[in-house]
Amino acid sequence: KWDVSNVVDFTRIFQGKDFFNEPIGSWNVSHGTKMVMMFSKAQTFHQDISAWDTSNVTDMSVMFAKTAYYNQDSSAWDTSSVIDMRYMFYKARSFDQDILTWDMSNVT
């Protein structure tokens, strides 16, 4: 079990990890501010991470880009601090969840 409770930058942690599909939904990511390309090209990742505390994240750009199977509900995420969501779901072939509840008022 990994303790990521003090991690601030999750950039590219699983990028390109084609066979990564571990249950990481219980991770404490509350100190995280960057999730840039976190799962980009992680083809098989499809775990439930809906309980993550994303309230401090400012950059989610390219987070799920080019994922093949990710299609989990993340509607409860607190995105009020996010400034950059560019290409977050670019070519995320399976993703079709409702994210209309997200607060995107700070996204530029």
Short mmCIF file of C-alpha atoms in Angstrom, two decimals:
data_model
loop_
_atom_site.label_atom_id
_atom_site.label_comp_id
_atom_site.label_asym_id
_atom_site.label_seq_id
_atom_site.Cartn_x
_atom_site.Cartn_y
_atom_site.Cartn_z
CA LYS A 1 0.00 0.00 0.00
CA TRP A 2 1.37 3.38 -0.99
CA ASP A 3 1.17 6.43 1.26
CA VAL A 4 0.68 9.39 -1.07
CA SER A 5 -0.87 11.67 1.54
CA ASN A 6 1.95 14.24 1.25
CA VAL A 7 2.31 14.15 -2.53
CA VAL A 8 1.65 17.49 -4.21
CA ASP A 9 2.51 16.71 -7.83
CA PHE A 10 1.02 13.59 -9.43
CA THR A 11 2.11 14.61 -12.94
CA ARG A 12 2.63 11.63 -15.27
CA ILE A 13 2.69 9.10 -12.43
CA PHE A 14 0.85 6.49 -14.54
CA GLN A 15 1.29 7.97 -18.00
CA GLY A 16 1.69 5.27 -20.63
CA LYS A 17 1.33 2.44 -18.12
CA ASP A 18 -0.72 0.27 -20.47
CA PHE A 19 -1.48 -2.45 -17.96
CA PHE A 20 -1.99 -0.37 -14.80
CA ASN A 21 -5.43 -0.99 -13.30
CA GLU A 22 -4.85 -1.15 -9.56
CA PRO A 23 -7.50 -0.08 -7.01
CA ILE A 24 -6.25 3.33 -5.86
CA GLY A 25 -9.61 4.83 -4.93
CA SER A 26 -8.67 4.96 -1.25
CA TRP A 27 -5.60 7.12 -1.86
CA ASN A 28 -5.44 10.36 0.10
CA VAL A 29 -4.69 12.86 -2.67
CA SER A 30 -5.94 15.87 -0.71
CA HIS A 31 -2.59 17.69 -0.87
CA GLY A 32 -2.30 17.24 -4.62
CA THR A 33 -2.28 20.34 -6.79
CA LYS A 34 -1.17 18.85 -10.13
CA MET A 35 -2.64 15.82 -11.86
CA VAL A 36 -1.29 16.66 -15.31
CA MET A 37 -1.24 13.61 -17.62
CA MET A 38 -1.72 11.44 -14.54
CA PHE A 39 -3.43 8.62 -16.47
CA SER A 40 -2.69 9.73 -20.03
CA LYS A 41 -2.30 6.68 -22.27
CA ALA A 42 -2.90 4.34 -19.31
CA GLN A 43 -5.01 2.19 -21.61
CA THR A 44 -6.55 -0.31 -19.20
CA PHE A 45 -7.10 1.93 -16.17
CA HIS A 46 -10.74 1.83 -15.11
CA GLN A 47 -10.80 2.08 -11.31
CA ASP A 48 -13.26 4.00 -9.15
CA ILE A 49 -11.52 7.15 -7.89
CA SER A 50 -14.74 9.05 -7.22
CA ALA A 51 -13.96 9.52 -3.51
CA TRP A 52 -10.74 11.43 -4.14
CA ASP A 53 -10.49 14.84 -2.49
CA THR A 54 -9.50 17.02 -5.43
CA SER A 55 -10.25 20.33 -3.73
CA ASN A 56 -6.64 21.57 -3.95
CA VAL A 57 -5.96 20.50 -7.53
CA THR A 58 -5.29 23.41 -9.90
CA ASP A 59 -4.19 21.53 -13.02
CA MET A 60 -5.98 18.50 -14.49
CA SER A 61 -4.85 19.05 -18.07
CA VAL A 62 -4.52 15.91 -20.20
CA MET A 63 -5.34 13.83 -17.10
CA PHE A 64 -7.26 11.05 -18.89
CA ALA A 65 -6.21 11.75 -22.48
CA LYS A 66 -6.04 8.72 -24.74
CA THR A 67 -7.37 6.29 -22.16
CA ALA A 68 -9.33 3.41 -23.65
CA TYR A 69 -11.55 2.21 -20.80
CA TYR A 70 -11.83 4.86 -18.09
CA ASN A 71 -15.51 5.66 -17.56
CA GLN A 72 -16.02 6.19 -13.84
CA ASP A 73 -18.30 8.68 -12.10
CA SER A 74 -16.31 11.66 -10.86
CA SER A 75 -19.25 14.04 -10.50
CA ALA A 76 -18.59 14.50 -6.76
CA TRP A 77 -15.07 15.85 -7.31
CA ASP A 78 -14.45 19.35 -6.01
CA THR A 79 -13.00 21.12 -9.05
CA SER A 80 -13.43 24.66 -7.75
CA SER A 81 -9.65 25.27 -7.59
CA VAL A 82 -8.90 23.92 -11.06
CA ILE A 83 -7.52 26.50 -13.51
CA ASP A 84 -6.45 24.21 -16.36
CA MET A 85 -8.52 21.35 -17.78
CA ARG A 86 -7.19 21.49 -21.34
CA TYR A 87 -7.53 18.19 -23.15
CA MET A 88 -8.51 16.45 -19.92
CA PHE A 89 -10.56 13.82 -21.76
CA TYR A 90 -8.97 14.13 -25.21
CA LYS A 91 -9.55 10.87 -27.09
CA ALA A 92 -10.79 9.18 -23.90
CA ARG A 93 -12.85 6.78 -25.99
CA SER A 94 -15.11 5.33 -23.29
CA PHE A 95 -15.68 8.34 -21.06
CA ASP A 96 -19.28 9.55 -21.15
CA GLN A 97 -20.01 10.53 -17.54
CA ASP A 98 -21.96 13.62 -16.52
CA ILE A 99 -19.58 16.32 -15.24
CA LEU A 100 -22.08 19.17 -15.39
CA THR A 101 -21.99 19.46 -11.59
CA TRP A 102 -18.31 20.40 -11.64
CA ASP A 103 -17.46 23.96 -10.66
CA MET A 104 -15.40 25.20 -13.58
CA SER A 105 -15.63 28.88 -12.73
CA ASN A 106 -11.84 29.24 -12.36
CA VAL A 107 -10.90 27.36 -15.52
CA THR A 108 -9.19 29.63 -18.04
#
